[in-house]
XYZ file of C-alpha atoms in Angstrom:
418
model
C 24.069 -7.312 -44.928
C 23.912 -6.753 -41.160
C 26.761 -8.354 -39.161
C 24.100 -10.188 -37.159
C 23.085 -12.028 -40.329
C 26.662 -13.189 -40.891
C 27.965 -16.141 -38.845
C 30.549 -15.136 -36.217
C 33.031 -17.457 -37.927
C 33.403 -18.222 -41.597
C 36.269 -20.237 -43.030
C 37.449 -20.547 -46.600
C 40.258 -22.735 -47.948
C 42.146 -20.444 -50.327
C 44.928 -22.825 -51.396
C 45.924 -26.452 -50.916
C 49.240 -28.210 -51.286
C 49.053 -30.612 -54.227
C 51.270 -33.118 -52.391
C 50.522 -33.019 -48.641
C 47.466 -32.145 -46.530
C 48.661 -28.569 -45.931
C 46.215 -25.801 -46.756
C 46.006 -22.018 -46.451
C 42.730 -20.471 -45.374
C 40.940 -17.313 -44.355
C 38.939 -17.295 -41.151
C 36.676 -14.296 -40.634
C 35.707 -13.525 -37.044
C 33.824 -10.672 -35.370
C 36.998 -8.798 -34.410
C 39.384 -9.596 -37.273
C 40.263 -11.758 -40.212
C 42.768 -14.513 -39.502
C 44.981 -16.073 -42.153
C 45.722 -19.746 -41.579
C 47.837 -21.637 -40.770
C 48.202 -19.384 -37.731
C 50.130 -19.402 -34.468
C 48.328 -17.832 -31.498
C 50.510 -16.359 -28.736
C 49.264 -17.194 -25.244
C 48.069 -14.442 -22.905
C 46.833 -16.650 -20.068
C 45.766 -13.834 -17.741
C 44.708 -11.432 -20.494
C 48.255 -10.312 -21.246
C 51.320 -11.665 -22.999
C 54.250 -11.495 -20.609
C 56.498 -8.690 -21.783
C 54.477 -7.533 -24.824
C 51.894 -4.750 -25.099
C 48.827 -5.052 -27.368
C 50.173 -2.259 -29.612
C 53.399 -4.214 -30.078
C 51.423 -7.320 -31.049
C 49.531 -5.285 -33.639
C 52.841 -4.007 -35.006
C 53.854 -7.665 -35.430
C 50.545 -8.225 -37.268
C 49.328 -10.745 -34.717
C 45.708 -11.455 -35.694
C 44.570 -13.627 -32.778
C 45.761 -14.501 -29.282
C 44.711 -16.924 -26.576
C 43.382 -16.424 -23.040
C 42.621 -18.995 -20.345
C 39.128 -19.426 -18.942
C 40.158 -21.031 -15.661
C 42.597 -18.256 -14.722
C 40.429 -15.377 -15.987
C 37.437 -16.847 -14.162
C 39.402 -16.662 -10.911
C 41.005 -13.280 -11.619
C 39.559 -10.806 -12.510
C 36.333 -12.882 -12.474
C 33.025 -12.765 -14.347
C 31.701 -9.640 -12.635
C 34.722 -7.530 -13.597
C 34.799 -8.871 -17.160
C 31.110 -8.071 -17.652
C 31.533 -4.612 -16.172
C 34.476 -3.956 -18.519
C 32.508 -5.114 -21.563
C 34.573 -8.252 -22.119
C 38.255 -9.099 -22.375
C 38.841 -7.164 -25.622
C 38.020 -3.870 -23.926
C 39.500 -4.872 -20.580
C 42.971 -5.552 -22.055
C 42.821 -3.040 -24.917
C 43.054 -5.667 -27.678
C 40.952 -4.971 -30.810
C 41.596 -8.218 -32.670
C 40.441 -11.811 -32.232
C 40.717 -13.883 -29.048
C 40.400 -17.631 -28.498
C 39.841 -19.001 -25.003
C 40.750 -22.404 -23.628
C 38.007 -23.882 -21.472
C 40.022 -24.715 -18.365
C 40.103 -28.424 -19.147
C 43.890 -28.540 -19.413
C 44.128 -27.536 -15.758
C 42.725 -30.985 -14.942
C 46.205 -32.230 -15.787
C 48.416 -29.265 -14.916
C 46.708 -28.700 -11.544
C 45.677 -32.303 -10.933
C 46.656 -32.159 -7.251
C 44.181 -29.299 -6.858
C 41.343 -30.904 -8.858
C 38.703 -33.607 -8.457
C 36.849 -34.753 -11.599
C 33.361 -36.244 -11.815
C 30.409 -36.199 -14.207
C 29.231 -32.827 -12.929
C 32.541 -31.095 -13.657
C 35.896 -30.352 -12.081
C 36.210 -29.254 -8.480
C 39.324 -27.052 -8.198
C 41.037 -25.689 -5.149
C 42.265 -22.185 -5.985
C 46.080 -21.911 -6.079
C 45.667 -18.308 -4.859
C 43.518 -18.545 -1.720
C 42.768 -22.287 -1.389
C 39.024 -21.714 -1.914
C 37.001 -24.338 -3.812
C 35.531 -23.746 -7.280
C 33.378 -26.158 -9.276
C 34.038 -25.697 -12.992
C 31.192 -27.333 -14.892
C 30.642 -27.233 -18.662
C 27.923 -24.641 -18.040
C 30.137 -22.469 -15.821
C 33.027 -22.661 -18.312
C 30.749 -21.349 -21.049
C 29.335 -18.687 -18.711
C 32.871 -17.399 -18.081
C 33.734 -17.524 -21.787
C 30.550 -15.646 -22.698
C 31.619 -12.941 -20.230
C 35.125 -12.908 -21.723
C 33.594 -12.449 -25.166
C 36.227 -14.487 -27.038
C 35.651 -14.928 -30.767
C 36.334 -18.671 -30.400
C 35.578 -20.686 -27.261
C 36.524 -24.227 -26.293
C 34.194 -26.750 -24.746
C 35.121 -28.026 -21.291
C 36.633 -31.447 -21.937
C 37.792 -34.269 -19.699
C 41.563 -34.218 -20.108
C 43.847 -37.049 -19.028
C 47.614 -37.202 -19.195
C 48.707 -38.230 -22.679
C 50.490 -41.357 -21.457
C 47.365 -42.650 -19.643
C 46.134 -46.065 -20.816
C 43.187 -48.283 -19.969
C 39.493 -47.531 -19.357
C 40.112 -43.974 -18.059
C 40.958 -42.845 -21.618
C 37.643 -44.063 -23.030
C 35.767 -42.644 -20.040
C 37.322 -39.223 -20.661
C 36.527 -39.356 -24.377
C 32.879 -40.319 -23.794
C 32.503 -37.662 -21.092
C 33.966 -35.051 -23.426
C 31.218 -35.865 -25.941
C 28.530 -35.592 -23.265
C 29.969 -32.338 -22.001
C 29.999 -30.694 -25.441
C 26.224 -31.030 -25.539
C 25.979 -29.291 -22.177
C 28.302 -26.553 -23.465
C 26.189 -26.041 -26.590
C 23.038 -25.856 -24.481
C 24.615 -23.279 -22.131
C 26.082 -21.099 -24.901
C 24.177 -17.791 -24.753
C 26.033 -15.771 -27.417
C 26.110 -17.932 -30.527
C 25.614 -14.846 -32.720
C 28.983 -13.462 -31.569
C 31.081 -16.402 -30.413
C 31.883 -19.793 -31.921
C 32.246 -22.925 -29.818
C 34.755 -25.626 -30.816
C 34.436 -29.200 -29.517
C 37.684 -30.986 -28.650
C 38.724 -34.354 -30.055
C 39.960 -36.661 -27.276
C 40.829 -40.356 -27.192
C 44.413 -40.478 -25.981
C 46.769 -42.481 -28.187
C 44.032 -44.922 -29.235
C 43.196 -44.669 -32.959
C 39.667 -46.187 -32.744
C 38.791 -43.862 -29.834
C 40.017 -40.826 -31.758
C 37.966 -41.889 -34.773
C 34.866 -42.463 -32.644
C 35.258 -39.073 -31.019
C 35.653 -37.264 -34.348
C 32.558 -38.997 -35.744
C 30.461 -38.108 -32.699
C 31.577 -34.454 -32.614
C 30.908 -34.001 -36.329
C 27.238 -34.701 -35.611
C 27.085 -31.415 -33.677
C 26.447 -28.082 -35.382
C 29.788 -26.360 -34.789
C 32.062 -24.070 -36.820
C 35.433 -25.654 -36.124
C 37.235 -28.389 -34.215
C 40.122 -28.663 -31.779
C 42.436 -31.628 -31.319
C 43.356 -32.004 -27.647
C 45.108 -34.384 -25.304
C 48.456 -34.318 -27.124
C 51.887 -32.691 -26.712
C 51.989 -33.717 -23.084
C 54.795 -36.237 -22.826
C 53.831 -38.897 -25.348
C 56.377 -40.093 -27.922
C 56.603 -38.016 -31.084
C 55.787 -41.140 -33.087
C 52.437 -41.413 -31.277
C 51.921 -37.660 -31.454
C 52.077 -37.303 -35.236
C 49.976 -40.410 -35.863
C 47.145 -39.090 -33.701
C 47.251 -35.740 -35.513
C 47.206 -37.545 -38.846
C 44.220 -39.705 -37.851
C 42.238 -36.677 -36.715
C 42.860 -34.565 -39.838
C 42.019 -37.560 -42.032
C 38.509 -37.599 -40.573
C 37.746 -33.959 -39.732
C 35.776 -31.992 -42.364
C 37.679 -30.020 -45.000
C 35.546 -26.888 -44.758
C 36.132 -26.115 -41.066
C 39.263 -24.948 -39.205
C 41.315 -27.465 -37.230
C 43.103 -26.332 -34.073
C 45.896 -28.392 -32.479
C 46.192 -27.360 -28.841
C 49.484 -26.648 -27.089
C 51.962 -27.086 -29.954
C 54.632 -24.457 -30.631
C 58.081 -25.869 -31.484
C 59.038 -24.803 -35.009
C 59.657 -28.303 -36.428
C 56.372 -29.524 -34.891
C 54.498 -26.617 -36.498
C 55.902 -27.401 -39.942
C 55.104 -31.119 -39.649
C 51.573 -30.520 -38.362
C 50.782 -27.995 -41.095
C 51.813 -30.709 -43.545
C 49.398 -33.032 -41.729
C 46.524 -30.582 -42.247
C 46.329 -28.474 -39.060
C 45.335 -24.782 -39.310
C 45.714 -23.291 -35.814
C 48.266 -23.611 -33.011
C 49.055 -22.104 -29.603
C 51.851 -22.484 -27.079
C 53.521 -20.565 -24.228
C 56.946 -21.620 -25.531
C 58.009 -18.441 -27.418
C 57.502 -16.114 -24.452
C 58.522 -18.638 -21.802
C 61.873 -19.384 -23.455
C 62.428 -15.630 -23.848
C 62.337 -15.300 -20.059
C 65.303 -17.684 -19.921
C 67.319 -15.556 -22.349
C 66.727 -17.667 -25.466
C 65.946 -16.366 -28.959
C 64.290 -18.410 -31.712
C 65.971 -18.812 -35.108
C 65.590 -21.329 -37.923
C 68.417 -23.438 -36.523
C 66.686 -23.689 -33.141
C 67.511 -21.407 -30.215
C 70.286 -18.982 -29.354
C 71.002 -19.054 -25.625
C 72.098 -15.453 -25.311
C 73.373 -15.982 -21.772
C 76.337 -17.885 -23.200
C 79.700 -16.057 -23.123
C 80.231 -16.454 -26.889
C 77.681 -13.677 -27.498
C 79.484 -11.110 -25.324
C 81.235 -9.473 -28.301
C 78.733 -10.460 -31.017
C 77.459 -7.232 -32.587
C 75.094 -8.936 -35.028
C 71.297 -8.870 -34.550
C 69.591 -12.075 -33.459
C 68.510 -12.689 -37.062
C 69.499 -10.506 -40.022
C 66.329 -11.559 -41.869
C 64.009 -10.547 -39.014
C 62.284 -7.174 -39.191
C 61.099 -7.011 -35.589
C 62.006 -3.958 -33.514
C 64.433 -5.989 -31.391
C 66.476 -7.147 -34.383
C 66.434 -3.658 -35.915
C 67.818 -1.959 -32.803
C 69.760 -4.364 -30.603
C 72.749 -6.677 -30.932
C 73.324 -10.120 -29.525
C 76.025 -8.554 -27.353
C 73.568 -6.123 -25.758
C 70.964 -8.835 -25.239
C 73.659 -11.039 -23.678
C 74.454 -8.164 -21.323
C 70.867 -7.873 -20.044
C 69.524 -11.419 -20.567
C 67.639 -12.578 -17.440
C 69.227 -9.729 -15.444
C 66.950 -6.909 -16.579
C 63.179 -7.217 -16.974
C 63.323 -5.449 -20.346
C 65.233 -8.431 -21.769
C 62.087 -10.539 -21.410
C 60.178 -7.963 -23.463
C 62.812 -7.631 -26.192
C 63.240 -11.382 -26.623
C 59.491 -12.060 -26.423
C 58.891 -9.570 -29.236
C 61.467 -11.331 -31.383
C 60.247 -14.836 -30.556
C 56.606 -14.045 -31.321
C 57.738 -12.303 -34.523
C 59.660 -15.457 -35.453
C 56.627 -17.709 -34.946
C 54.365 -15.406 -36.959
C 56.922 -15.113 -39.766
C 57.275 -18.899 -39.901
C 53.512 -19.282 -40.318
C 53.420 -16.561 -42.980
C 56.209 -18.312 -44.899
C 54.254 -21.556 -44.833
C 51.070 -19.836 -46.039
C 52.925 -18.242 -48.922
C 54.603 -21.533 -49.866
C 51.229 -23.295 -49.880
C 49.730 -20.575 -52.068
C 52.625 -20.935 -54.545
C 52.213 -24.728 -54.326
C 55.828 -24.991 -53.209
C 55.196 -26.277 -49.698
C 57.212 -29.524 -50.007
C 60.265 -27.503 -51.076
C 59.732 -25.162 -48.130
C 59.617 -28.128 -45.744
C 62.798 -29.685 -47.143
C 64.673 -26.372 -47.003
C 63.398 -25.597 -43.497
C 64.409 -28.981 -42.095
C 67.886 -28.579 -43.625
C 68.283 -25.205 -41.886
C 66.746 -26.378 -38.636
C 68.833 -29.504 -38.145
C 71.946 -28.524 -40.070
C 74.368 -31.442 -40.100
C 72.456 -33.294 -37.385
C 70.229 -36.183 -38.488
C 66.566 -35.325 -38.904
C 64.536 -37.276 -36.304
C 62.924 -40.438 -37.630
C 59.464 -39.346 -36.490
C 59.663 -36.236 -38.682
C 60.770 -38.256 -41.681
C 57.952 -40.768 -41.161
C 55.302 -38.093 -40.589
C 56.257 -36.189 -43.737
C 56.531 -39.381 -45.787
C 52.947 -40.191 -44.744
C 51.864 -37.046 -46.628
C 54.185 -37.658 -49.599
C 57.039 -35.327 -48.620
C 60.341 -37.186 -48.890
C 63.312 -35.650 -47.121
C 66.746 -36.229 -48.686
C 68.598 -39.216 -47.188
C 71.332 -38.380 -44.705
C 74.076 -39.285 -47.233
C 72.518 -37.072 -49.908
C 72.177 -34.258 -47.406
C 75.851 -34.575 -46.453
C 76.851 -34.679 -50.125
C 74.935 -31.448 -50.785
C 76.686 -29.815 -47.820
C 80.054 -30.917 -49.203
C 79.280 -29.555 -52.691
C 78.063 -26.297 -51.180
C 81.253 -25.987 -49.109
C 83.431 -26.752 -52.162
C 81.673 -24.071 -54.221
C 82.156 -21.605 -51.373
C 85.871 -22.398 -51.194
C 86.202 -22.099 -54.988
C 84.521 -18.700 -54.875
C 87.018 -17.568 -52.228
C 89.931 -18.799 -54.338
C 88.657 -16.955 -57.430
C 88.179 -13.717 -55.500
C-alpha cells in the first residue's frame, strides 16, 4: 500500500493496566514509530541545548518538540521551505511535534495582545510586530513539516478565574476550525486540538465534547502545569482522560517532573514534553530516581561513582560525579554531559512504565517508584489521592516506615553473619 494511502498518524493500544487508566500504545508517524507513554525532549529553536541529533538517536529518542512561535521568527518560513522542512534543516530523521505558539500568550504576555483575530506579538529580538493567527500558525507548521501539529489556542494563566476562562475555551474551539480549514498538508501532518477550560470541570468537559466532534487524530490537554495547585492539576487531567476517546493519543503539555509523569500515566496520558531535563542540567543537576543530584555541592568532589550505576548513557559510562562536580556550570561541556544523562533518565523512566504496563504490573511499579523517589519523606497527599482515584493504593506512612525498619534489620543481620 502506498504511504499516501496510509494516514500520517495511526495509534494502537497494545496493553492496558487492569487496575488504573495507564496504557501502552504504538503511534506510527511519517518519520518514525513512537512507543507510548513517551516523553518528548524540547528543542525550541530546532535544537536541544547541548545534545546533537546523533546523540538523541543513540538514546533511542523517537520524537522531539519544536516551537512554532520561535521557529516562525527565526529562521522563518522562507528558510524552512528552502531547506525542505525542519527535519532536513536540523538533521533529525525521526518524528517532530510542534507547539502552536499559544503558550507564548502567557510566557510573553507583556509582548502580546490577544483578540478574536489572533495574537499580536512584539518580537523579543527586534521589537517588530507579528500577528500570529490560527491560519498563520498552521502555515508556519506546514513549512516546518512536523509530524504532529498543535492548533493555536487561547491560553490563560492557570490560576485565572472568571469569564476570561470561558472566553478562552470558546475561542479555542472556534480557532481549531480555522486551523483545520488552513491545514494544507493533512496527508503528511496531523493536527491536534487542545483541551482548555482552566480549573473548571464543566468547562473542561464542554471543551472535550466540542473537540471530539472534529475529525482529528489525537488530542492535547493544555492550560495546566503553570502554577495551579497539584490537587487541581491532577483532577483536571483525570476529568479530561475520562472523556477523551480511548483509540486516540492524549498529550499533556508541559509536564516533565518524574513523579508527575508517573501519576499522569496512571491517569491515562500518553505523551509529555518539558524543558526541565535540559534546563536543570545547565544548573549542574542530574536526575535520579530519588530526585536530583546537585553536582555543584562539595560532597561530590571526591565521589568517583557515576551519576547512576543503572544508567547506560555515555555520561554514566565514562564520567564520575567528581569530574562532573569539577566542571559543573564552569565548562560548557558539562551542560552537554548532564543533558545527555537527564534525557536518558526521562526516556528510561517512560520505557520502564511501558514495560510494567505490558506485564500488567504497573501498580507495583508505581509503589516501588514512589518509595525510591521520596525515600523516608512523606509522599505528597495529592499523589496519594490521584493514584487512589485510579485504584492504586500507596502503603500508609507507618507501613512504609515499618518496611524500611525490617529492610534495615535484615541488612544489619546480613553484615553480622558475614
